[in-house]
Amino acid sequence: MKTGRLEAFSDGVLAIIITIMVLEMKIPKGDNFSALKPLAPLFLSYVLSFFYLGIYWNNHHHLFQAANGVNGKILWANLNLLFWLSLFPLVTGWMGENNFDKKPVALYGVVLLLASIAYKILIQSILKIENKNAILHKAIKKDRKGNFSLFLYMVAIGISLYFPIVSLGIYFMVALIWLIPEKRIERIF
């Protein structure tokens, strides 16, 4: 099976997730800028989540441009990833509504961690059907960036129960690491 249908479905789901997140921000009462101040934490959490979803969308696109096909395991692995990404509106809203309190920041990190694990499962599922000489095998080799991200998420989740702002900084740092699309795949093309 070709990858086009899976990509189109995933694009649609990600678009809906982003739409749900922005609709969670309610229009403030009042016509001056001070009416926007209570929205600041929710807006900042939205920005972080928007970047994460954009990063996943971008890297997902590159991954499937390099993949030669799709099977049932890949479809389920992709749904697993989309499930964790679909929780972004919930954890984003909870974190923003509670001014980056400890437990919401920790749960946000758990969802980031599980989405990252799901992405690694997706990559491994694709690699299993690819020829060992295929582009992806050459590009992926060791997933240092992915493994480092998992480590940082675990550290940030632990820290969030004491210093949630530090955890947010780590989440932001991981986003910066992934902001540039997967260079390993781009170099092969």
XYZ file of C-alpha atoms in Angstrom:
189
model
C 0.000 0.000 0.000
C 1.256 3.499 -0.787
C 1.753 6.103 1.928
C -0.527 8.836 0.532
C -3.745 7.861 2.310
C -2.001 7.502 5.655
C -0.364 10.904 5.207
C -3.646 12.572 4.230
C -5.471 11.049 7.213
C -2.690 12.101 9.587
C -2.668 15.634 8.148
C -6.402 15.909 8.765
C -6.148 14.669 12.345
C -3.315 17.094 13.123
C -5.306 19.987 11.617
C -8.266 19.109 13.828
C -6.042 18.884 16.928
C -4.621 22.355 16.259
C -8.116 23.736 15.647
C -9.390 22.294 18.924
C -6.455 23.843 20.791
C -7.072 27.331 19.434
C -10.812 27.086 20.112
C -10.019 26.440 23.774
C -8.848 30.048 24.078
C -11.940 32.069 24.829
C -12.353 35.628 23.592
C -11.806 37.993 26.528
C -14.338 40.554 27.690
C -13.128 44.113 27.308
C -11.561 46.218 24.609
C -8.144 46.922 26.082
C -4.961 44.885 26.185
C -5.264 44.227 29.912
C -8.212 41.928 29.065
C -5.700 39.646 27.314
C -3.459 39.245 30.371
C -5.408 36.310 31.902
C -4.977 34.445 28.583
C -1.163 34.646 28.689
C -0.492 31.207 30.275
C -2.985 29.488 27.963
C -1.549 31.296 24.943
C 2.036 30.370 25.896
C 1.090 26.713 26.368
C -0.736 26.857 23.013
C 2.375 28.225 21.296
C 4.539 25.435 22.724
C 2.031 22.755 21.706
C 1.543 24.305 18.268
C 5.294 24.061 17.665
C 5.344 20.460 18.869
C 2.478 19.505 16.558
C 4.206 21.306 13.694
C 7.412 19.416 14.425
C 5.581 16.087 14.444
C 3.760 16.973 11.222
C 7.000 18.024 9.508
C 9.005 14.980 10.599
C 6.074 12.649 9.864
C 5.975 14.061 6.333
C 9.699 13.515 5.831
C 9.479 10.012 7.266
C 6.751 8.956 4.855
C 8.471 10.606 1.890
C 11.308 8.185 2.506
C 9.099 5.151 3.213
C 8.337 2.788 0.361
C 5.035 1.501 1.659
C 2.614 0.862 4.486
C 1.277 -2.289 6.124
C -1.187 -2.974 8.938
C 1.436 -2.640 11.678
C 2.438 0.777 10.373
C -1.206 1.873 10.265
C -1.641 0.880 13.930
C 1.668 2.462 14.924
C 0.548 5.675 13.222
C -2.796 5.572 15.056
C -0.886 5.120 18.318
C 1.060 8.304 17.561
C -2.116 10.190 16.610
C -3.776 9.060 19.850
C -1.060 10.646 21.988
C -1.018 13.776 19.844
C -4.810 14.040 20.193
C -4.304 14.538 23.936
C -2.380 17.770 23.328
C -5.496 20.002 23.558
C -6.377 18.507 26.944
C -2.944 18.797 28.546
C -2.234 22.143 26.864
C -5.456 23.631 28.196
C -5.017 22.153 31.674
C -1.465 23.427 31.923
C -2.380 26.918 30.708
C -5.541 27.218 32.811
C -3.567 26.311 35.924
C -0.677 28.724 35.324
C 1.912 25.986 34.747
C 1.318 24.279 38.080
C 3.278 21.109 38.944
C 0.814 18.330 38.070
C -0.396 19.792 34.766
C 3.215 20.381 33.683
C 4.081 16.812 34.671
C 1.139 15.368 32.724
C 2.076 17.500 29.727
C 5.533 15.917 29.889
C 4.067 12.424 30.140
C 2.064 13.028 26.961
C 5.183 14.397 25.231
C 7.129 11.313 26.347
C 4.457 8.884 25.162
C 4.093 10.678 21.811
C 7.858 10.448 21.383
C 7.825 6.727 22.171
C 4.948 6.268 19.714
C 6.973 8.054 17.018
C 9.919 5.720 17.675
C 7.563 2.727 17.374
C 6.313 4.124 14.067
C 9.867 4.477 12.768
C 10.728 0.924 13.828
C 7.553 -0.407 12.183
C 8.515 1.271 8.918
C 12.105 0.058 9.111
C 10.910 -3.550 9.484
C 9.350 -3.539 6.009
C 12.112 -1.545 4.345
C 14.999 -3.186 2.546
C 18.156 -3.026 4.676
C 19.748 -0.917 1.903
C 16.784 1.495 1.773
C 17.091 5.219 2.329
C 15.588 5.085 5.814
C 18.014 2.479 7.119
C 20.907 4.610 5.900
C 19.390 7.770 7.355
C 18.226 6.559 10.753
C 21.109 4.320 11.914
C 21.358 5.496 15.528
C 18.583 7.722 16.780
C 20.658 9.849 19.152
C 18.359 12.850 18.900
C 15.295 10.715 19.629
C 16.931 8.915 22.537
C 18.232 12.181 23.989
C 14.710 13.629 23.753
C 13.262 10.674 25.668
C 15.888 11.169 28.375
C 15.125 14.899 28.624
C 11.382 14.247 28.873
C 11.923 11.819 31.762
C 14.179 14.308 33.556
C 11.678 17.111 33.003
C 8.761 15.042 34.306
C 10.693 14.331 37.510
C 11.725 17.950 37.919
C 8.193 19.245 37.205
C 6.952 18.164 40.612
C 9.424 20.574 42.212
C 10.318 23.171 39.573
C 7.678 23.228 36.804
C 9.219 26.260 35.104
C 12.511 24.369 34.665
C 10.550 21.508 33.098
C 8.911 23.915 30.678
C 12.371 25.124 29.721
C 13.402 21.534 29.005
C 10.250 20.928 26.920
C 11.056 24.089 24.981
C 14.673 22.967 24.524
C 13.550 19.608 23.096
C 11.242 21.456 20.697
C 14.196 23.562 19.552
C 16.253 20.408 18.962
C 13.526 19.076 16.641
C 12.508 22.377 15.027
C 14.733 21.699 12.056
C 13.337 18.740 10.085
C 15.052 15.380 10.253
C 18.418 16.182 8.656
C 19.394 12.529 8.435
C 16.554 11.883 5.983
C 16.970 15.176 4.096
C 20.672 14.470 3.472
C 19.849 11.168 1.783
C 17.477 12.881 -0.643
